[in-house]
């Protein structure tokens, strides 16, 4: 991997409950300096983020949908996606209904995804399984549904889960989706080695918090100590 290309495969994120203005400002500065592919804040800060990045055409703004539980009403998810699209978001990261998946209510999971997919038709959509809460079978079934719905990416997690995404998760997802959709890893990606191993396993995009991204960029020699 050419480490200089790292910013084009990392979505910078400030999507924790405790994310501060200082962190968001740092995210914007990093995006402008290194042309990161996408930035995410929580929905209440989306308008601010779009305005801050209006002169940075290389970086698009992403919209969290259903963060972090995925248990919102489908109509709420659709409205959240539509409002953020109107504000200028070009990518949409939606959390599935995790409980419905675990209940084997696959129609509810699929209908939920499709409603948001139709609302943002033509835009990049990443569907989050939240793998820390799922069995291997549930991960496979969820990935199968995501691919069937025509999502651009199947994504491992929100970063709010109790355990990190692993290389084994990426390999499992790749075995299910093949080339029918791409894979995004998020939650616990902290080192350049992890990124390289996940790329080898089939991952094409990463969601990483600002501080961890800075650490990885230093490790790669892109940012000086």
Coordinates of N, CA and C in Angstrom, one line a residue:
X1 N 0.8 -1.2 0.0 CA 0.0 0.0 0.0 C 0.9 1.2 0.0
X2 N 0.5 2.2 -0.8 CA 1.2 3.5 -0.8 C 0.6 4.3 0.3
X3 N 1.4 4.6 1.4 CA 0.8 5.2 2.5 C 0.3 6.7 2.2
X4 N 0.8 7.2 1.2 CA 0.4 8.6 0.8 C -1.1 8.6 0.4
X5 N -1.6 7.4 0.1 CA -3.0 7.3 -0.3 C -3.9 7.1 0.8
X6 N -3.4 7.0 2.0 CA -4.2 6.8 3.2 C -5.4 7.7 3.4
X7 N -5.2 9.0 3.2 CA -6.4 9.9 3.4 C -7.6 9.6 2.4
X8 N -7.3 9.0 1.3 CA -8.4 8.7 0.4 C -9.1 7.4 0.6
X9 N -8.7 6.7 1.7 CA -9.4 5.5 2.1 C -9.9 5.6 3.6
X10 N -9.7 6.8 4.2 CA -10.1 7.0 5.6 C -11.2 8.0 5.7
X11 N -12.3 7.6 6.3 CA -13.4 8.6 6.7 C -13.1 9.1 8.1
X12 N -12.8 10.4 8.2 CA -12.5 10.9 9.5 C -13.8 11.0 10.2
X13 N -13.8 10.7 11.5 CA -15.1 10.8 12.3 C -15.0 11.4 13.6
X14 N -16.0 12.1 14.0 CA -16.3 12.7 15.3 C -17.7 12.3 15.6
X15 N -18.0 11.0 15.9 CA -19.3 10.6 16.1 C -19.6 9.9 17.4
X16 N -18.7 10.3 18.4 CA -19.0 9.8 19.7 C -19.9 10.8 20.5
X17 N -20.5 10.4 21.5 CA -21.4 11.3 22.3 C -20.6 12.5 22.9
X18 N -19.3 12.2 23.2 CA -18.5 13.2 23.8 C -17.6 13.9 22.9
X19 N -17.8 13.8 21.6 CA -17.0 14.5 20.6 C -17.2 16.0 20.8
X20 N -16.1 16.8 20.8 CA -16.2 18.2 21.1 C -16.0 19.1 19.8
X21 N -16.2 20.4 20.0 CA -16.0 21.3 18.9 C -14.5 21.3 18.6
X22 N -13.6 21.2 19.6 CA -12.2 21.2 19.4 C -11.8 20.0 18.5
X23 N -12.4 18.9 18.7 CA -12.1 17.7 17.9 C -12.7 17.9 16.4
X24 N -13.8 18.5 16.3 CA -14.4 18.7 15.0 C -13.5 19.7 14.2
X25 N -13.1 20.7 14.9 CA -12.2 21.7 14.2 C -10.9 21.0 13.8
X26 N -10.4 20.1 14.6 CA -9.1 19.4 14.2 C -9.4 18.5 13.0
X27 N -10.6 17.9 13.0 CA -11.0 17.0 11.9 C -11.0 17.8 10.6
X28 N -11.6 19.0 10.6 CA -11.7 19.9 9.4 C -10.3 20.3 9.0
X29 N -9.4 20.6 9.9 CA -8.1 21.0 9.6 C -7.3 19.9 8.9
X30 N -7.4 18.7 9.4 CA -6.8 17.5 8.8 C -7.3 17.3 7.4
X31 N -8.6 17.4 7.3 CA -9.2 17.1 6.0 C -8.7 18.1 4.9
X32 N -8.6 19.4 5.3 CA -8.1 20.4 4.4 C -6.6 20.2 4.0
X33 N -5.9 19.8 5.0 CA -4.4 19.7 4.8 C -4.0 18.4 4.0
X34 N -4.9 17.4 4.2 CA -4.5 16.1 3.6 C -5.5 15.5 2.6
X35 N -6.6 16.2 2.4 CA -7.6 15.8 1.4 C -8.2 14.4 1.7
X36 N -8.6 14.3 3.0 CA -9.3 13.1 3.3 C -10.6 12.9 2.5
X37 N -11.0 11.7 2.3 CA -12.1 11.4 1.4 C -13.5 11.9 2.0
X38 N -13.7 11.8 3.3 CA -15.0 12.1 3.9 C -14.9 12.4 5.3
X39 N -15.8 13.2 5.8 CA -15.8 13.6 7.3 C -17.2 13.3 7.8
X40 N -17.3 12.9 9.1 CA -18.5 12.7 9.7 C -18.6 13.3 11.1
X41 N -19.7 14.0 11.4 CA -20.0 14.4 12.7 C -21.4 13.9 13.1
X42 N -21.8 14.1 14.3 CA -23.2 13.7 14.6 C -24.2 14.6 13.9
X43 N -25.4 14.2 13.6 CA -26.3 14.9 12.7 C -26.6 16.4 13.1
X44 N -26.6 16.6 14.4 CA -26.8 18.0 14.9 C -25.7 19.0 14.5
X45 N -24.5 18.4 14.1 CA -23.4 19.3 13.7 C -23.2 19.2 12.2
X46 N -24.0 18.5 11.4 CA -23.8 18.3 10.0 C -23.8 19.7 9.3
X47 N -24.7 20.6 9.5 CA -24.7 21.9 8.8 C -23.4 22.6 9.1
X48 N -23.0 22.6 10.3 CA -21.7 23.3 10.6 C -20.6 22.7 9.8
X49 N -20.5 21.3 9.7 CA -19.4 20.6 9.0 C -19.5 20.9 7.5
X50 N -20.7 20.9 7.0 CA -20.8 21.2 5.5 C -20.3 22.6 5.2
X51 N -20.6 23.6 6.1 CA -20.1 24.9 5.9 C -18.6 25.0 6.0
X52 N -18.0 24.3 7.0 CA -16.6 24.4 7.2 C -15.8 23.8 6.1
X53 N -16.4 22.8 5.4 CA -15.7 22.1 4.3 C -16.2 22.6 2.9
X54 N -16.9 23.7 2.8 CA -17.4 24.1 1.5 C -16.4 24.5 0.5
X55 N -15.2 24.9 1.0 CA -14.1 25.2 0.1 C -13.1 24.1 0.0
X56 N -13.5 22.9 0.3 CA -12.6 21.7 0.3 C -13.3 20.6 -0.6
X57 N -13.3 20.8 -1.9 CA -14.0 19.9 -2.8 C -13.6 18.5 -2.7
X58 N -12.3 18.2 -2.3 CA -11.8 16.8 -2.3 C -12.5 16.0 -1.1
X59 N -13.0 16.7 -0.2 CA -13.6 16.0 1.0 C -15.1 16.2 1.0
X60 N -15.9 15.1 1.0 CA -17.3 15.2 1.1 C -17.7 15.0 2.6
X61 N -18.9 15.4 2.9 CA -19.5 15.2 4.2 C -20.4 14.0 4.2
X62 N -20.2 13.2 5.3 CA -21.1 12.0 5.4 C -22.1 12.2 6.5
X63 N -23.2 11.4 6.3 CA -24.4 11.5 7.2 C -24.5 10.2 8.0
X64 N -24.4 10.3 9.4 CA -24.8 9.2 10.2 C -26.3 9.0 10.2
X65 N -26.8 7.8 10.1 CA -28.3 7.6 10.1 C -28.6 6.4 11.0
X66 N -29.4 6.7 12.0 CA -29.7 5.7 13.0 C -28.6 5.4 14.0
X67 N -27.7 6.3 14.2 CA -26.6 6.2 15.2 C -27.1 6.3 16.6
X68 N -26.5 5.5 17.5 CA -25.7 4.4 17.2 C -26.4 3.0 17.3
X69 N -27.7 3.0 17.7 CA -28.3 1.7 18.0 C -29.0 1.1 16.8
X70 N -29.4 1.9 15.8 CA -30.1 1.4 14.6 C -31.6 1.1 14.9
X71 N -32.0 1.5 16.1 CA -33.4 1.1 16.5 C -34.4 2.2 16.3
X72 N -34.0 3.2 15.6 CA -35.0 4.3 15.3 C -36.1 3.7 14.4
X73 N -37.2 4.4 14.3 CA -38.2 4.1 13.3 C -37.7 4.3 12.0
X74 N -38.1 3.4 11.0 CA -37.6 3.6 9.6 C -37.9 5.0 9.1
X75 N -39.1 5.5 9.4 CA -39.5 6.9 9.0 C -38.5 7.9 9.5
X76 N -38.0 7.7 10.8 CA -37.0 8.6 11.4 C -35.7 8.5 10.6
X77 N -35.3 7.3 10.3 CA -34.0 7.2 9.5 C -34.1 7.8 8.2
X78 N -35.3 7.6 7.5 CA -35.5 8.3 6.2 C -35.4 9.8 6.3
X79 N -36.1 10.3 7.3 CA -36.1 11.8 7.5 C -34.7 12.3 7.8
X80 N -34.0 11.6 8.7 CA -32.6 12.0 9.0 C -31.7 12.0 7.8
X81 N -31.9 11.0 6.9 CA -31.1 10.9 5.7 C -31.5 12.1 4.7
X82 N -32.8 12.3 4.6 CA -33.2 13.4 3.7 C -32.8 14.8 4.1
X83 N -32.9 15.0 5.4 CA -32.5 16.4 5.9 C -31.0 16.6 5.7
X84 N -30.2 15.6 6.0 CA -28.8 15.7 5.8 C -28.4 15.8 4.4
X85 N -29.1 15.1 3.5 CA -28.9 15.2 2.1 C -29.1 16.6 1.6
X86 N -30.2 17.2 2.1 CA -30.5 18.6 1.8 C -29.5 19.6 2.3
X87 N -28.8 19.2 3.4 CA -27.8 20.1 3.9 C -26.5 20.0 3.1
X88 N -26.4 18.9 2.3 CA -25.2 18.8 1.5 C -24.4 17.5 1.6
X89 N -24.9 16.5 2.4 CA -24.2 15.2 2.6 C -24.2 14.4 1.3
X90 N -23.1 13.7 1.0 CA -23.0 12.9 -0.2 C -22.8 11.5 0.1
X91 N -22.6 11.1 1.3 CA -22.4 9.7 1.7 C -23.3 9.5 3.0
X92 N -23.8 8.3 3.1 CA -24.7 8.0 4.2 C -24.4 6.6 4.8
X93 N -24.1 6.7 6.1 CA -23.7 5.5 6.9 C -24.9 5.2 7.9
X94 N -25.6 4.1 7.5 CA -26.8 3.8 8.2 C -26.6 2.5 9.1
X95 N -27.1 2.5 10.3 CA -27.1 1.4 11.2 C -28.3 0.5 10.9
X96 N -28.1 -0.8 10.7 CA -29.3 -1.6 10.6 C -30.1 -1.8 11.9
X97 N -31.2 -2.3 11.8 CA -32.0 -2.7 13.0 C -31.4 -4.0 13.6
X98 N -30.5 -3.8 14.5 CA -29.7 -4.9 15.0 C -30.6 -5.9 15.7
X99 N -31.5 -5.4 16.5 CA -32.5 -6.3 17.2 C -33.3 -7.1 16.3
X100 N -33.8 -6.5 15.2 CA -34.6 -7.3 14.2 C -33.7 -8.4 13.6
X101 N -32.5 -8.1 13.3 CA -31.6 -9.1 12.7 C -31.5 -10.3 13.7
X102 N -31.2 -10.0 15.0 CA -31.1 -11.0 16.0 C -32.4 -11.8 16.2
X103 N -33.5 -11.2 15.9 CA -34.8 -11.8 16.0 C -35.1 -12.6 14.8
X104 N -34.2 -12.6 13.8 CA -34.5 -13.2 12.5 C -35.6 -12.6 11.7
X105 N -35.9 -11.4 12.0 CA -37.0 -10.6 11.3 C -36.3 -10.0 10.1
X106 N -35.9 -10.8 9.1 CA -35.1 -10.3 8.0 C -35.9 -9.4 7.1
X107 N -37.1 -9.5 7.0 CA -37.9 -8.6 6.2 C -37.9 -7.2 6.8
X108 N -38.0 -7.1 8.1 CA -37.9 -5.8 8.7 C -36.5 -5.1 8.5
X109 N -35.5 -5.9 8.6 CA -34.1 -5.4 8.3 C -34.0 -4.9 6.9
X110 N -34.5 -5.7 6.0 CA -34.4 -5.4 4.6 C -35.2 -4.2 4.2
X111 N -36.4 -4.1 4.7 CA -37.3 -3.0 4.4 C -36.7 -1.7 4.9
X112 N -36.1 -1.8 6.1 CA -35.5 -0.6 6.8 C -34.4 -0.1 5.9
X113 N -33.5 -1.0 5.4 CA -32.4 -0.6 4.5 C -32.9 0.0 3.2
X114 N -33.9 -0.6 2.6 CA -34.4 -0.2 1.3 C -35.0 1.1 1.4
X115 N -35.7 1.4 2.5 CA -36.4 2.7 2.6 C -35.4 3.9 2.6
X116 N -34.2 3.7 3.3 CA -33.2 4.7 3.3 C -32.5 4.7 1.9
X117 N -32.3 3.5 1.4 CA -31.6 3.4 0.1 C -32.4 4.2 -1.0
X118 N -33.7 4.1 -1.0 CA -34.5 4.8 -2.0 C -34.5 6.3 -1.7
X119 N -34.4 6.7 -0.4 CA -34.4 8.1 -0.1 C -33.1 8.8 -0.6
X120 N -32.0 8.1 -0.6 CA -30.7 8.7 -1.0 C -30.2 8.1 -2.3
X121 N -31.1 7.7 -3.2 CA -30.8 7.0 -4.4 C -29.7 7.7 -5.2
X122 N -28.7 7.0 -5.6 CA -27.6 7.6 -6.4 C -26.4 8.0 -5.6
X123 N -26.6 8.0 -4.2 CA -25.5 8.4 -3.3 C -24.8 7.2 -2.8
X124 N -23.6 7.4 -2.3 CA -22.9 6.3 -1.6 C -23.6 6.0 -0.3
X125 N -23.9 4.7 -0.1 CA -24.6 4.3 1.1 C -23.8 3.1 1.8
X126 N -23.5 3.3 3.0 CA -22.8 2.2 3.8 C -23.7 1.7 4.9
X127 N -23.9 0.4 5.0 CA -24.8 -0.1 5.9 C -24.1 -0.8 7.0
X128 N -24.3 -0.4 8.3 CA -23.5 -0.8 9.4 C -24.2 -2.0 10.1
X129 N -23.5 -3.1 10.2 CA -24.0 -4.3 10.9 C -23.9 -4.3 12.4
X130 N -22.8 -3.6 12.9 CA -22.5 -3.6 14.3 C -22.1 -5.0 14.8
X131 N -21.0 -5.5 14.2 CA -20.6 -6.9 14.4 C -20.3 -7.2 15.9
X132 N -19.9 -6.3 16.8 CA -19.6 -6.8 18.1 C -20.8 -7.4 18.8
X133 N -22.0 -7.2 18.3 CA -23.2 -7.7 18.9 C -23.8 -9.0 18.2
X134 N -23.1 -9.4 17.1 CA -23.6 -10.4 16.3 C -22.8 -11.7 16.3
X135 N -23.5 -12.8 16.1 CA -22.8 -14.1 16.0 C -22.3 -14.2 14.5
X136 N -21.4 -15.2 14.3 CA -20.9 -15.3 12.9 C -22.0 -15.5 11.9
X137 N -23.0 -16.3 12.3 CA -24.1 -16.5 11.4 C -24.9 -15.2 11.1
X138 N -25.1 -14.4 12.2 CA -25.8 -13.2 12.0 C -25.1 -12.2 11.2
X139 N -23.7 -12.2 11.3 CA -22.9 -11.3 10.5 C -23.1 -11.7 9.0
X140 N -23.0 -13.0 8.7 CA -23.2 -13.5 7.3 C -24.6 -13.1 6.8
X141 N -25.6 -13.4 7.6 CA -27.0 -13.1 7.2 C -27.2 -11.6 6.9
X142 N -26.7 -10.8 7.8 CA -26.8 -9.3 7.7 C -26.1 -8.9 6.4
X143 N -24.9 -9.4 6.2 CA -24.1 -9.0 5.0 C -24.8 -9.4 3.7
X144 N -25.4 -10.5 3.8 CA -26.2 -11.0 2.6 C -27.4 -10.1 2.3
X145 N -28.0 -9.6 3.3 CA -29.2 -8.7 3.1 C -28.7 -7.3 2.6
X146 N -27.6 -6.8 3.2 CA -27.0 -5.6 2.7 C -26.7 -5.6 1.3
X147 N -26.0 -6.7 0.9 CA -25.6 -6.8 -0.6 C -26.8 -6.9 -1.4
X148 N -27.9 -7.6 -1.0 CA -29.1 -7.8 -1.8 C -29.8 -6.4 -1.9
X149 N -29.7 -5.5 -1.0 CA -30.3 -4.2 -1.0 C -29.6 -3.2 -1.9
X150 N -28.4 -3.6 -2.4 CA -27.7 -2.7 -3.3 C -26.9 -1.6 -2.7
X151 N -26.5 -1.8 -1.4 CA -25.7 -0.8 -0.7 C -24.3 -0.8 -1.3
X152 N -23.6 0.4 -1.2 CA -22.3 0.5 -1.8 C -21.3 -0.2 -0.9
X153 N -21.5 -0.1 0.4 CA -20.6 -0.8 1.3 C -21.4 -1.5 2.4
X154 N -20.8 -2.6 2.9 CA -21.2 -3.2 4.2 C -20.1 -2.7 5.2
X155 N -20.6 -2.2 6.3 CA -19.6 -1.6 7.3 C -19.7 -2.4 8.6
X156 N -18.6 -2.5 9.3 CA -18.5 -3.4 10.4 C -19.2 -2.8 11.7
X157 N -19.0 -1.5 11.9 CA -19.5 -1.0 13.2 C -19.6 0.5 13.2
X158 N -20.1 1.0 14.3 CA -20.2 2.4 14.6 C -19.0 3.0 15.3
X159 N -18.3 2.1 16.0 CA -17.3 2.5 16.9 C -17.8 2.6 18.3
X160 N -19.1 2.4 18.5 CA -19.7 2.5 19.9 C -19.7 1.1 20.5
X161 N -19.4 0.1 19.8 CA -19.6 -1.3 20.3 C -18.5 -1.6 21.3
X162 N -18.7 -2.7 22.1 CA -17.8 -3.1 23.2 C -16.5 -3.7 22.7
X163 N -16.4 -4.2 21.5 CA -15.2 -4.9 21.0 C -14.8 -4.3 19.6
X164 N -13.5 -4.4 19.2 CA -13.1 -3.9 18.0 C -13.4 -4.7 16.8
X165 N -13.4 -4.1 15.6 CA -13.4 -4.9 14.3 C -12.1 -5.6 14.2
X166 N -12.1 -6.8 13.7 CA -10.9 -7.6 13.4 C -10.7 -8.0 12.0
X167 N -9.5 -8.4 11.6 CA -9.3 -8.9 10.3 C -10.2 -10.1 10.0
X168 N -10.5 -10.9 11.0 CA -11.4 -12.0 10.8 C -12.8 -11.6 10.4
X169 N -13.2 -10.5 10.9 CA -14.5 -9.9 10.5 C -14.5 -9.5 9.0
X170 N -13.4 -8.9 8.6 CA -13.3 -8.5 7.2 C -13.3 -9.8 6.3
X171 N -12.5 -10.8 6.6 CA -12.5 -12.0 5.8 C -13.9 -12.7 5.7
X172 N -14.6 -12.7 6.9 CA -15.9 -13.3 6.9 C -16.9 -12.5 5.9
X173 N -16.8 -11.2 6.1 CA -17.7 -10.3 5.2 C -17.4 -10.5 3.7
X174 N -16.1 -10.6 3.4 CA -15.6 -10.8 2.0 C -16.1 -12.1 1.5
X175 N -16.1 -13.1 2.3 CA -16.6 -14.4 1.9 C -18.0 -14.4 1.5
X176 N -18.8 -13.5 2.1 CA -20.2 -13.4 1.8 C -20.5 -12.5 0.7
X177 N -20.0 -11.3 0.7 CA -20.4 -10.3 -0.3 C -19.5 -10.4 -1.6
X178 N -18.4 -11.0 -1.5 CA -17.5 -11.0 -2.7 C -17.3 -9.6 -3.3
X179 N -17.7 -9.5 -4.6 CA -17.5 -8.2 -5.2 C -18.9 -7.5 -5.4
X180 N -19.9 -8.0 -4.7 CA -21.2 -7.4 -4.9 C -21.4 -6.0 -4.1
X181 N -20.6 -5.8 -3.1 CA -20.4 -4.5 -2.5 C -19.1 -4.4 -1.8
X182 N -18.7 -3.2 -1.4 CA -17.4 -3.0 -0.8 C -17.5 -3.1 0.7
X183 N -16.4 -3.1 1.4 CA -16.3 -3.3 2.8 C -15.7 -2.1 3.5
X184 N -16.3 -1.6 4.5 CA -15.7 -0.5 5.3 C -15.5 -1.0 6.8
X185 N -14.3 -0.8 7.3 CA -14.1 -1.2 8.7 C -14.1 0.0 9.6
X186 N -14.8 -0.1 10.7 CA -14.8 1.0 11.7 C -15.0 0.4 13.1
X187 N -14.3 1.0 14.0 CA -14.4 0.5 15.4 C -13.1 -0.2 15.8
X188 N -12.2 0.5 16.4 CA -11.0 -0.2 16.9 C -9.8 -0.3 16.0
X189 N -9.9 0.4 14.8 CA -8.8 0.4 13.9 C -7.8 1.5 14.4
X190 N -6.6 1.1 14.8 CA -5.7 2.0 15.5 C -4.3 2.1 14.9
X191 N -3.9 1.1 14.1 CA -2.6 1.1 13.6 C -2.5 0.9 12.1
X192 N -1.4 1.3 11.5 CA -1.1 1.1 10.1 C -1.1 -0.4 9.7
X193 N -0.6 -1.2 10.6 CA -0.6 -2.7 10.4 C -2.0 -3.2 10.2
X194 N -2.9 -2.8 11.1 CA -4.3 -3.3 11.0 C -4.9 -2.9 9.6
X195 N -4.6 -1.7 9.2 CA -5.1 -1.2 7.9 C -4.6 -2.1 6.8
X196 N -3.3 -2.3 6.8 CA -2.7 -3.1 5.7 C -3.3 -4.5 5.7
X197 N -3.4 -5.1 6.9 CA -4.0 -6.5 7.0 C -5.4 -6.5 6.5
X198 N -6.2 -5.5 6.9 CA -7.6 -5.5 6.4 C -7.7 -5.2 4.9
X199 N -6.9 -4.4 4.4 CA -6.9 -4.2 2.9 C -6.6 -5.6 2.2
X200 N -5.6 -6.3 2.7 CA -5.3 -7.6 2.2 C -6.5 -8.5 2.2
X201 N -7.3 -8.4 3.3 CA -8.5 -9.2 3.5 C -9.7 -8.8 2.6
X202 N -9.6 -7.6 2.0 CA -10.7 -7.2 1.2 C -11.3 -5.9 1.5
X203 N -10.8 -5.2 2.6 CA -11.4 -3.9 3.0 C -11.0 -2.7 2.1
X204 N -11.9 -1.8 1.8 CA -11.6 -0.7 0.9 C -11.7 0.7 1.5
X205 N -12.4 0.8 2.7 CA -12.6 2.1 3.3 C -12.5 1.8 4.8
X206 N -12.1 2.9 5.6 CA -12.0 2.8 7.0 C -12.6 4.0 7.7
X207 N -13.3 3.8 8.8 CA -13.8 4.9 9.6 C -13.0 5.0 10.8
X208 N -12.3 6.1 11.0 CA -11.4 6.2 12.1 C -11.5 7.6 12.8
X209 N -11.5 7.6 14.1 CA -11.6 8.9 14.8 C -10.3 9.7 14.6
X210 N -10.5 11.0 14.9 CA -9.4 12.0 14.6 C -8.1 11.6 15.3
X211 N -8.1 11.4 16.6 CA -6.9 11.1 17.3 C -6.2 9.9 16.8
X212 N -6.9 8.8 16.6 CA -6.3 7.6 16.0 C -5.8 7.8 14.6
X213 N -6.5 8.6 13.8 CA -6.0 8.9 12.5 C -4.6 9.6 12.6
X214 N -4.5 10.6 13.5 CA -3.3 11.3 13.6 C -2.1 10.3 14.0
X215 N -2.4 9.4 14.9 CA -1.4 8.4 15.3 C -1.0 7.6 14.1
X216 N -1.9 7.1 13.3 CA -1.6 6.3 12.1 C -0.9 7.1 11.1
X217 N -1.2 8.4 10.9 CA -0.5 9.2 9.9 C 0.9 9.5 10.4
X218 N 1.1 9.6 11.7 CA 2.5 9.7 12.2 C 3.3 8.4 11.9
X219 N 2.6 7.3 12.2 CA 3.3 6.0 12.0 C 3.7 5.8 10.5
X220 N 2.8 6.3 9.6 CA 3.1 6.2 8.2 C 4.1 7.2 7.7
X221 N 4.5 8.2 8.6 CA 5.5 9.2 8.2 C 4.9 10.4 7.4
X222 N 3.5 10.5 7.4 CA 2.9 11.6 6.7 C 2.8 12.8 7.5
X223 N 2.7 12.6 8.8 CA 2.7 13.7 9.8 C 3.9 13.6 10.7
X224 N 4.6 14.6 10.9 CA 5.8 14.5 11.7 C 5.4 14.5 13.2
X225 N 6.3 14.0 14.0 CA 6.0 14.0 15.5 C 6.0 15.4 16.0

